[in-house]
Amino acid sequence: MLHPIFEEASNVIKEEYPNANQVVFARVDCDQHSDIAQRYRISKYPTLKLFRNGMMMKREYRGQRSVKALADYIRQQKSDPIQELHDLAEISTLDRSKRNIIGYFEQKDSDHYRVFERVASILHDDCAFFAAFGAVSKPERYSGDSIIYKPPGHSAPDMVYLGSMTNFDGTYNWIQDKCVPLVREITFENGEELTEEGLPFLILFHMKEDTESLEIFQNEVARQLISEKGTINFLHADCDKFRHPLLHIQKTPADCPVIAIDSFRHMYVFGDFKDVLVPGKLKQFVSDLHSGKLHREFHHGPDPTDTAPGQEVQDVASSPPESSFQKLAPSEYRYTLLRDRDEL
């Protein structure tokens, strides 16, 4: 069903970008080329992935399946991701709720700026990119071209990239670390994308205006759980928008802030939010998920090691709430889902 739409969109874009290598539309028969499908972890049909500078972008195209929507998406991707600053006074007007990356360059036609452009083309969904050149940038180039990261808010200090500006990998890794936060916000728009990463969720539910609880959670995740990055997704969610998952664990927005784990099978609630400040408490909660202890205790009561000497161990039958965020995963009404990788 998508194929004729995809082909027509490619013809529309070819007229606007006639140079052969500006935009390439391609399709893969995953039955015939199962090695390619496995390499890019294709788990549903159709899957639309974007590649830039030889790198696969993390975000798939999940928008409307129409010629106009596909063409508009490509036009957006082809727009310049970097906004030029014509006066350094413009920096004071930046949206400080966003993560801002500013490059100061002697000239636009330089290796330094070309690397900066490549990085911005990949990470522009995660950060706002700005650049100043020549006389405008001179006050900030006292030791040569530079890249500055301005974190959200007005209290955190700026950070300066100290690596080689002609080294793409070094520049990309540094900027990615700044642009992609350790604790990300989950919304209904990115929920499908996050569930597809296949990692359990550690979620802070908080009221939108409660930035203090979010800051505490972010600090404790960074302090206690940095080694768990890659085994669990650290997220925060708006209590008002995600009332249903809260009800699932017998909570309401009035109970927020609330911390919970969604393993995609069950949901488990952390104790009192204040306990997040107890050294090692949050780390133990996540460790208990990995070891299976959370699951066992929900079904059979406390582990024998957690009972007092001489205390009789009772098998308490219970069942934790089922996963709520699993419902945000790709729908069989929109995709042909591959239940098993072997289907490839």
mmCIF file of C-alpha atoms in Angstrom:
data_model
loop_
_atom_site.group_PDB
_atom_site.id
_atom_site.type_symbol
_atom_site.label_atom_id
_atom_site.label_comp_id
_atom_site.label_asym_id
_atom_site.label_seq_id
_atom_site.Cartn_x
_atom_site.Cartn_y
_atom_site.Cartn_z
ATOM 1 C CA MET A 1 0.000 0.000 0.000
ATOM 2 C CA LEU A 2 2.835 2.405 0.775
ATOM 3 C CA HIS A 3 4.963 1.575 -2.255
ATOM 4 C CA PRO A 4 3.165 3.773 -4.880
ATOM 5 C CA ILE A 5 3.023 6.670 -2.372
ATOM 6 C CA PHE A 6 6.740 6.248 -1.598
ATOM 7 C CA GLU A 7 7.576 6.165 -5.320
ATOM 8 C CA GLU A 8 5.486 9.235 -6.130
ATOM 9 C CA ALA A 9 7.092 11.138 -3.245
ATOM 10 C CA SER A 10 10.528 10.222 -4.606
ATOM 11 C CA ASN A 11 9.544 11.638 -8.033
ATOM 12 C CA VAL A 12 8.330 14.895 -6.437
ATOM 13 C CA ILE A 13 11.581 15.266 -4.505
ATOM 14 C CA LYS A 14 13.708 14.357 -7.538
ATOM 15 C CA GLU A 15 12.247 17.355 -9.379
ATOM 16 C CA GLU A 16 13.126 19.671 -6.486
ATOM 17 C CA TYR A 17 16.583 18.167 -5.875
ATOM 18 C CA PRO A 18 17.718 16.949 -9.314
ATOM 19 C CA ASN A 19 21.357 16.256 -8.373
ATOM 20 C CA ALA A 20 21.709 12.476 -8.168
ATOM 21 C CA ASN A 21 23.174 12.302 -4.663
ATOM 22 C CA GLN A 22 21.238 15.065 -2.900
ATOM 23 C CA VAL A 23 18.368 12.811 -1.840
ATOM 24 C CA VAL A 24 18.156 9.078 -2.506
ATOM 25 C CA PHE A 25 14.970 7.055 -2.015
ATOM 26 C CA ALA A 26 15.638 3.323 -1.754
ATOM 27 C CA ARG A 27 13.700 0.214 -0.804
ATOM 28 C CA VAL A 28 14.806 -3.170 0.504
ATOM 29 C CA ASP A 29 13.026 -6.509 0.039
ATOM 30 C CA CYS A 30 13.648 -7.934 3.516
ATOM 31 C CA ASP A 31 12.712 -11.477 2.453
ATOM 32 C CA GLN A 32 15.410 -11.381 -0.188
ATOM 33 C CA HIS A 33 17.965 -9.411 1.873
ATOM 34 C CA SER A 34 17.448 -10.723 5.405
ATOM 35 C CA ASP A 35 21.052 -9.819 6.325
ATOM 36 C CA ILE A 36 20.295 -6.112 5.762
ATOM 37 C CA ALA A 37 17.034 -6.372 7.716
ATOM 38 C CA GLN A 38 18.814 -7.975 10.663
ATOM 39 C CA ARG A 39 21.664 -5.452 10.594
ATOM 40 C CA TYR A 40 19.216 -2.562 10.959
ATOM 41 C CA ARG A 41 16.925 -4.405 13.416
ATOM 42 C CA ILE A 42 13.811 -4.295 11.262
ATOM 43 C CA SER A 43 10.915 -5.577 13.366
ATOM 44 C CA LYS A 44 7.926 -4.329 11.365
ATOM 45 C CA TYR A 45 6.838 -3.485 7.821
ATOM 46 C CA PRO A 46 6.943 -0.842 6.485
ATOM 47 C CA THR A 47 9.891 0.751 8.288
ATOM 48 C CA LEU A 48 11.244 4.051 6.953
ATOM 49 C CA LYS A 49 14.752 4.924 8.102
ATOM 50 C CA LEU A 50 16.775 8.022 7.323
ATOM 51 C CA PHE A 51 20.525 7.957 6.656
ATOM 52 C CA ARG A 52 22.757 11.035 6.746
ATOM 53 C CA ASN A 53 26.444 11.104 5.881
ATOM 54 C CA GLY A 54 26.467 7.312 5.964
ATOM 55 C CA MET A 55 24.925 7.173 9.460
ATOM 56 C CA MET A 56 21.499 5.770 10.253
ATOM 57 C CA MET A 57 19.447 8.286 12.200
ATOM 58 C CA LYS A 58 17.946 7.106 15.468
ATOM 59 C CA ARG A 59 14.489 8.445 14.648
ATOM 60 C CA GLU A 60 12.478 6.670 11.987
ATOM 61 C CA TYR A 61 9.851 8.399 9.894
ATOM 62 C CA ARG A 62 6.573 7.754 11.720
ATOM 63 C CA GLY A 63 4.438 10.468 10.168
ATOM 64 C CA GLN A 64 1.474 10.400 7.840
ATOM 65 C CA ARG A 65 1.784 8.091 4.860
ATOM 66 C CA SER A 66 0.979 10.506 2.065
ATOM 67 C CA VAL A 67 3.006 11.978 -0.785
ATOM 68 C CA LYS A 68 2.736 15.475 0.704
ATOM 69 C CA ALA A 69 3.771 14.384 4.206
ATOM 70 C CA LEU A 70 6.784 12.410 2.934
ATOM 71 C CA ALA A 71 7.880 15.252 0.640
ATOM 72 C CA ASP A 72 7.468 17.826 3.436
ATOM 73 C CA TYR A 73 9.560 15.627 5.728
ATOM 74 C CA ILE A 74 12.417 15.539 3.192
ATOM 75 C CA ARG A 75 12.188 19.311 2.634
ATOM 76 C CA GLN A 76 12.458 19.796 6.385
ATOM 77 C CA GLN A 77 15.485 17.492 6.512
ATOM 78 C CA LYS A 78 17.134 19.448 3.697
ATOM 79 C CA SER A 79 16.696 22.825 5.417
ATOM 80 C CA ASP A 80 19.749 24.372 7.060
ATOM 81 C CA PRO A 81 19.886 23.073 10.660
ATOM 82 C CA ILE A 82 22.119 25.980 11.746
ATOM 83 C CA GLN A 83 20.858 29.503 12.369
ATOM 84 C CA GLU A 84 23.426 32.220 11.699
ATOM 85 C CA LEU A 85 23.934 34.887 14.351
ATOM 86 C CA HIS A 86 24.508 38.391 12.948
ATOM 87 C CA ASP A 87 25.008 39.988 16.352
ATOM 88 C CA LEU A 88 26.195 38.382 19.601
ATOM 89 C CA ALA A 89 23.370 40.225 21.367
ATOM 90 C CA GLU A 90 21.033 37.664 19.771
ATOM 91 C CA ILE A 91 22.416 35.079 22.218
ATOM 92 C CA SER A 92 20.504 36.750 25.050
ATOM 93 C CA THR A 93 17.243 36.004 23.217
ATOM 94 C CA LEU A 94 17.839 32.247 22.824
ATOM 95 C CA ASP A 95 15.184 29.887 24.136
ATOM 96 C CA ARG A 96 16.862 28.703 27.343
ATOM 97 C CA SER A 97 14.390 25.858 27.800
ATOM 98 C CA LYS A 98 16.287 24.138 24.959
ATOM 99 C CA ARG A 99 19.812 22.777 24.651
ATOM 100 C CA ASN A 100 21.783 25.257 22.543
ATOM 101 C CA ILE A 101 25.046 24.655 20.669
ATOM 102 C CA ILE A 102 26.895 27.732 19.375
ATOM 103 C CA GLY A 103 29.874 27.634 17.028
ATOM 104 C CA TYR A 104 32.201 30.615 16.617
ATOM 105 C CA PHE A 105 34.176 30.486 13.349
ATOM 106 C CA GLU A 106 36.577 32.738 11.516
ATOM 107 C CA GLN A 107 35.014 31.770 8.202
ATOM 108 C CA LYS A 108 32.201 29.648 6.833
ATOM 109 C CA ASP A 109 34.372 27.972 4.198
ATOM 110 C CA SER A 110 36.480 25.960 6.634
ATOM 111 C CA ASP A 111 37.003 22.358 7.754
ATOM 112 C CA HIS A 112 35.901 23.317 11.268
ATOM 113 C CA TYR A 113 32.520 24.546 10.053
ATOM 114 C CA ARG A 114 32.010 21.605 7.684
ATOM 115 C CA VAL A 115 32.379 19.182 10.616
ATOM 116 C CA PHE A 116 30.007 21.349 12.676
ATOM 117 C CA GLU A 117 27.482 21.246 9.807
ATOM 118 C CA ARG A 118 27.645 17.449 9.620
ATOM 119 C CA VAL A 119 27.042 17.096 13.342
ATOM 120 C CA ALA A 120 24.169 19.613 13.274
ATOM 121 C CA SER A 121 22.499 17.759 10.395
ATOM 122 C CA ILE A 122 22.375 14.625 12.572
ATOM 123 C CA LEU A 123 21.497 16.116 15.968
ATOM 124 C CA HIS A 124 19.268 19.057 15.048
ATOM 125 C CA ASP A 125 16.206 17.301 16.527
ATOM 126 C CA ASP A 126 17.902 17.213 19.929
ATOM 127 C CA CYS A 127 19.638 20.621 20.066
ATOM 128 C CA ALA A 128 19.289 24.074 18.545
ATOM 129 C CA PHE A 129 22.421 24.966 16.532
ATOM 130 C CA PHE A 130 23.759 28.484 15.953
ATOM 131 C CA ALA A 131 26.905 29.875 14.315
ATOM 132 C CA ALA A 132 28.659 33.236 14.102
ATOM 133 C CA PHE A 133 31.426 34.173 11.656
ATOM 134 C CA GLY A 134 34.160 36.718 11.073
ATOM 135 C CA ALA A 135 33.942 40.032 12.905
ATOM 136 C CA VAL A 136 30.721 38.986 14.671
ATOM 137 C CA SER A 137 32.365 35.944 16.263
ATOM 138 C CA LYS A 138 35.767 37.549 16.936
ATOM 139 C CA PRO A 139 35.123 38.448 20.630
ATOM 140 C CA GLU A 140 34.491 34.735 21.319
ATOM 141 C CA ARG A 141 37.479 33.468 19.305
ATOM 142 C CA TYR A 142 40.262 34.623 21.602
ATOM 143 C CA SER A 143 41.928 31.202 21.284
ATOM 144 C CA GLY A 144 40.622 30.267 17.827
ATOM 145 C CA ASP A 145 37.373 28.725 16.565
ATOM 146 C CA SER A 146 35.266 27.251 19.342
ATOM 147 C CA ILE A 147 32.049 25.391 20.139
ATOM 148 C CA ILE A 148 29.997 26.240 23.233
ATOM 149 C CA TYR A 149 27.158 24.286 24.852
ATOM 150 C CA LYS A 150 24.517 26.283 26.715
ATOM 151 C CA PRO A 151 22.440 23.954 28.909
ATOM 152 C CA PRO A 152 18.748 24.584 29.624
ATOM 153 C CA GLY A 153 18.003 27.190 32.274
ATOM 154 C CA HIS A 154 20.064 30.167 33.368
ATOM 155 C CA SER A 155 21.956 28.721 36.330
ATOM 156 C CA ALA A 156 24.140 26.024 34.721
ATOM 157 C CA PRO A 157 27.463 27.289 33.306
ATOM 158 C CA ASP A 158 28.413 27.065 29.619
ATOM 159 C CA MET A 159 30.671 24.205 28.533
ATOM 160 C CA VAL A 160 33.452 24.451 25.929
ATOM 161 C CA TYR A 161 34.501 21.707 23.514
ATOM 162 C CA LEU A 162 38.238 21.154 23.998
ATOM 163 C CA GLY A 163 38.829 18.480 21.357
ATOM 164 C CA SER A 164 39.895 18.755 17.732
ATOM 165 C CA MET A 165 37.306 20.574 15.645
ATOM 166 C CA THR A 166 38.370 18.719 12.505
ATOM 167 C CA ASN A 167 37.735 15.342 14.178
ATOM 168 C CA PHE A 168 34.140 14.420 13.308
ATOM 169 C CA ASP A 169 33.849 11.493 15.746
ATOM 170 C CA GLY A 170 35.182 13.518 18.679
ATOM 171 C CA THR A 171 33.006 16.524 17.907
ATOM 172 C CA TYR A 172 29.907 14.379 17.316
ATOM 173 C CA ASN A 173 30.344 12.355 20.508
ATOM 174 C CA TRP A 174 30.831 15.473 22.638
ATOM 175 C CA ILE A 175 27.799 17.274 21.204
ATOM 176 C CA GLN A 176 25.628 14.145 21.317
ATOM 177 C CA ASP A 177 26.470 13.720 25.000
ATOM 178 C CA LYS A 178 25.236 17.274 25.620
ATOM 179 C CA CYS A 179 22.184 17.159 23.342
ATOM 180 C CA VAL A 180 20.702 13.801 24.304
ATOM 181 C CA PRO A 181 19.892 13.984 28.040
ATOM 182 C CA LEU A 182 20.383 11.021 30.335
ATOM 183 C CA VAL A 183 16.763 11.426 31.503
ATOM 184 C CA ARG A 184 14.451 11.972 28.543
ATOM 185 C CA GLU A 185 10.813 13.038 28.538
ATOM 186 C CA ILE A 186 8.318 10.479 27.276
ATOM 187 C CA THR A 187 5.318 11.819 25.353
ATOM 188 C CA PHE A 188 2.616 10.230 23.237
ATOM 189 C CA GLU A 189 4.562 11.441 20.196
ATOM 190 C CA ASN A 190 7.833 9.618 21.023
ATOM 191 C CA GLY A 191 6.385 6.702 23.022
ATOM 192 C CA GLU A 192 6.420 4.287 20.072
ATOM 193 C CA GLU A 193 10.048 5.158 19.335
ATOM 194 C CA LEU A 194 11.109 4.663 22.961
ATOM 195 C CA THR A 195 9.331 1.322 23.358
ATOM 196 C CA GLU A 196 11.040 0.059 20.217
ATOM 197 C CA GLU A 197 14.422 0.532 21.879
ATOM 198 C CA GLY A 198 13.441 -2.569 23.850
ATOM 199 C CA LEU A 199 14.760 -1.411 27.232
ATOM 200 C CA PRO A 200 12.698 -1.281 30.446
ATOM 201 C CA PHE A 201 11.589 2.167 31.602
ATOM 202 C CA LEU A 202 12.537 3.815 34.887
ATOM 203 C CA ILE A 203 10.030 6.667 35.000
ATOM 204 C CA LEU A 204 9.527 9.686 37.177
ATOM 205 C CA PHE A 205 5.904 10.864 37.030
ATOM 206 C CA HIS A 206 5.799 14.533 38.058
ATOM 207 C CA MET A 207 3.638 17.598 37.602
ATOM 208 C CA LYS A 208 4.850 19.737 34.732
ATOM 209 C CA GLU A 209 5.658 22.696 36.985
ATOM 210 C CA ASP A 210 7.496 20.492 39.516
ATOM 211 C CA THR A 211 11.014 21.018 38.218
ATOM 212 C CA GLU A 212 12.566 20.424 41.651
ATOM 213 C CA SER A 213 11.611 16.718 41.738
ATOM 214 C CA LEU A 214 12.848 16.314 38.170
ATOM 215 C CA GLU A 215 16.195 17.867 39.056
ATOM 216 C CA ILE A 216 16.556 15.573 42.079
ATOM 217 C CA PHE A 217 15.727 12.531 39.931
ATOM 218 C CA GLN A 218 18.179 13.595 37.207
ATOM 219 C CA ASN A 219 20.961 14.099 39.747
ATOM 220 C CA GLU A 220 20.362 10.747 41.442
ATOM 221 C CA VAL A 221 20.189 8.876 38.126
ATOM 222 C CA ALA A 222 23.510 10.453 37.139
ATOM 223 C CA ARG A 223 25.005 9.649 40.563
ATOM 224 C CA GLN A 224 23.686 6.123 41.108
ATOM 225 C CA LEU A 225 22.789 4.699 37.701
ATOM 226 C CA ILE A 226 25.216 5.961 35.077
ATOM 227 C CA SER A 227 26.590 2.406 34.748
ATOM 228 C CA GLU A 228 23.067 1.196 33.876
ATOM 229 C CA LYS A 229 22.875 3.346 30.746
ATOM 230 C CA GLY A 230 22.168 0.940 27.911
ATOM 231 C CA THR A 231 20.242 -1.522 30.109
ATOM 232 C CA ILE A 232 17.303 0.712 31.070
ATOM 233 C CA ASN A 233 15.758 3.946 29.771
ATOM 234 C CA PHE A 234 15.595 6.843 32.230
ATOM 235 C CA LEU A 235 12.448 8.872 31.560
ATOM 236 C CA HIS A 236 10.146 11.468 33.043
ATOM 237 C CA ALA A 237 6.455 11.900 32.298
ATOM 238 C CA ASP A 238 3.786 14.535 32.880
ATOM 239 C CA CYS A 239 1.373 13.234 35.569
ATOM 240 C CA ASP A 240 -1.611 14.939 33.951
ATOM 241 C CA LYS A 241 -0.936 13.507 30.501
ATOM 242 C CA PHE A 242 -0.156 10.016 31.795
ATOM 243 C CA ARG A 243 -3.019 9.596 34.244
ATOM 244 C CA HIS A 244 -3.857 6.127 32.930
ATOM 245 C CA PRO A 245 -0.474 4.518 33.744
ATOM 246 C CA LEU A 246 -0.694 6.143 37.181
ATOM 247 C CA LEU A 247 -4.140 4.653 37.780
ATOM 248 C CA HIS A 248 -2.681 1.333 36.667
ATOM 249 C CA ILE A 249 -0.373 1.438 39.705
ATOM 250 C CA GLN A 250 -3.168 2.822 41.922
ATOM 251 C CA LYS A 251 -1.820 6.382 41.936
ATOM 252 C CA THR A 252 -3.247 9.742 40.878
ATOM 253 C CA PRO A 253 -1.587 13.064 39.962
ATOM 254 C CA ALA A 254 -2.110 14.061 43.611
ATOM 255 C CA ASP A 255 0.429 11.360 44.576
ATOM 256 C CA CYS A 256 3.141 12.726 42.287
ATOM 257 C CA PRO A 257 6.107 12.667 42.218
ATOM 258 C CA VAL A 258 6.085 8.874 41.763
ATOM 259 C CA ILE A 259 8.886 6.640 40.480
ATOM 260 C CA ALA A 260 8.088 3.343 38.774
ATOM 261 C CA ILE A 261 9.611 0.729 36.500
ATOM 262 C CA ASP A 262 7.760 -0.604 33.467
ATOM 263 C CA SER A 263 9.430 -3.835 32.321
ATOM 264 C CA PHE A 264 6.949 -4.236 29.398
ATOM 265 C CA ARG A 265 5.462 -7.136 31.355
ATOM 266 C CA HIS A 266 4.654 -5.490 34.676
ATOM 267 C CA MET A 267 4.931 -2.174 36.486
ATOM 268 C CA TYR A 268 6.705 -1.841 39.844
ATOM 269 C CA VAL A 269 6.476 1.179 42.148
ATOM 270 C CA PHE A 270 9.465 2.636 44.003
ATOM 271 C CA GLY A 271 8.843 3.492 47.681
ATOM 272 C CA ASP A 272 8.532 7.054 48.923
ATOM 273 C CA PHE A 273 10.010 9.548 46.456
ATOM 274 C CA LYS A 274 12.158 11.027 49.259
ATOM 275 C CA ASP A 275 13.966 7.667 49.488
ATOM 276 C CA VAL A 276 15.586 8.442 46.138
ATOM 277 C CA LEU A 277 18.083 10.525 48.144
ATOM 278 C CA VAL A 278 19.101 7.506 50.248
ATOM 279 C CA PRO A 279 22.494 6.426 48.834
ATOM 280 C CA GLY A 280 22.147 3.301 46.690
ATOM 281 C CA LYS A 281 18.359 2.980 47.098
ATOM 282 C CA LEU A 282 17.493 3.771 43.478
ATOM 283 C CA LYS A 283 20.343 1.587 42.228
ATOM 284 C CA GLN A 284 19.042 -1.320 44.331
ATOM 285 C CA PHE A 285 15.557 -0.861 42.835
ATOM 286 C CA VAL A 286 16.984 -1.248 39.326
ATOM 287 C CA SER A 287 19.245 -4.144 40.395
ATOM 288 C CA ASP A 288 16.191 -5.921 41.821
ATOM 289 C CA LEU A 289 14.542 -5.643 38.406
ATOM 290 C CA HIS A 290 17.539 -7.189 36.624
ATOM 291 C CA SER A 291 17.872 -9.997 39.182
ATOM 292 C CA GLY A 292 14.174 -10.850 38.985
ATOM 293 C CA LYS A 293 13.637 -9.996 42.643
ATOM 294 C CA LEU A 294 10.893 -7.444 41.933
ATOM 295 C CA HIS A 295 8.970 -10.015 39.912
ATOM 296 C CA ARG A 296 9.458 -12.801 42.496
ATOM 297 C CA GLU A 297 8.402 -10.634 45.414
ATOM 298 C CA PHE A 298 5.260 -9.482 43.682
ATOM 299 C CA HIS A 299 4.237 -13.095 43.108
ATOM 300 C CA HIS A 300 5.590 -14.791 46.226
ATOM 301 C CA GLY A 301 6.147 -12.122 48.882
ATOM 302 C CA PRO A 302 9.516 -11.027 50.344
ATOM 303 C CA ASP A 303 12.649 -13.004 49.480
ATOM 304 C CA PRO A 304 13.767 -15.335 52.319
ATOM 305 C CA THR A 305 16.914 -13.219 52.710
ATOM 306 C CA ASP A 306 14.735 -10.208 53.535
ATOM 307 C CA THR A 307 12.892 -11.854 56.446
ATOM 308 C CA ALA A 308 13.968 -11.798 60.072
ATOM 309 C CA PRO A 309 15.681 -14.891 61.542
ATOM 310 C CA GLY A 310 13.107 -17.457 62.644
ATOM 311 C CA GLN A 311 10.303 -15.665 60.826
ATOM 312 C CA GLU A 312 8.122 -18.018 58.794
ATOM 313 C CA VAL A 313 8.265 -17.381 55.066
ATOM 314 C CA GLN A 314 4.800 -17.262 53.545
ATOM 315 C CA ASP A 315 4.065 -17.581 49.865
ATOM 316 C CA VAL A 316 1.879 -14.534 49.250
ATOM 317 C CA ALA A 317 0.137 -14.803 45.924
ATOM 318 C CA SER A 318 -0.089 -11.433 44.205
ATOM 319 C CA SER A 319 0.189 -10.036 40.757
ATOM 320 C CA PRO A 320 1.896 -6.756 39.789
ATOM 321 C CA PRO A 321 0.026 -4.438 37.422
ATOM 322 C CA GLU A 322 0.595 -5.291 33.777
ATOM 323 C CA SER A 323 2.740 -3.018 31.633
ATOM 324 C CA SER A 324 0.985 0.178 30.627
ATOM 325 C CA PHE A 325 3.604 1.603 28.257
ATOM 326 C CA GLN A 326 3.660 -1.566 26.160
ATOM 327 C CA LYS A 327 0.456 -0.170 24.656
ATOM 328 C CA LEU A 328 2.524 2.611 23.051
ATOM 329 C CA ALA A 329 4.505 0.052 21.016
ATOM 330 C CA PRO A 330 3.979 -0.150 17.220
ATOM 331 C CA SER A 331 0.389 -1.193 16.454
ATOM 332 C CA GLU A 332 -0.568 -4.128 14.247
ATOM 333 C CA TYR A 333 -3.165 -1.815 12.713
ATOM 334 C CA ARG A 334 -0.373 0.355 11.297
ATOM 335 C CA TYR A 335 2.377 -2.203 10.702
ATOM 336 C CA THR A 336 2.939 -5.841 9.867
ATOM 337 C CA LEU A 337 4.756 -6.854 13.041
ATOM 338 C CA LEU A 338 7.429 -9.552 13.049
ATOM 339 C CA ARG A 339 6.777 -11.445 16.248
ATOM 340 C CA ASP A 340 10.040 -13.321 15.989
ATOM 341 C CA ARG A 341 13.340 -12.238 14.466
ATOM 342 C CA ASP A 342 13.430 -15.624 12.727
ATOM 343 C CA GLU A 343 10.535 -14.463 10.551
ATOM 344 C CA LEU A 344 13.106 -12.365 8.675
#
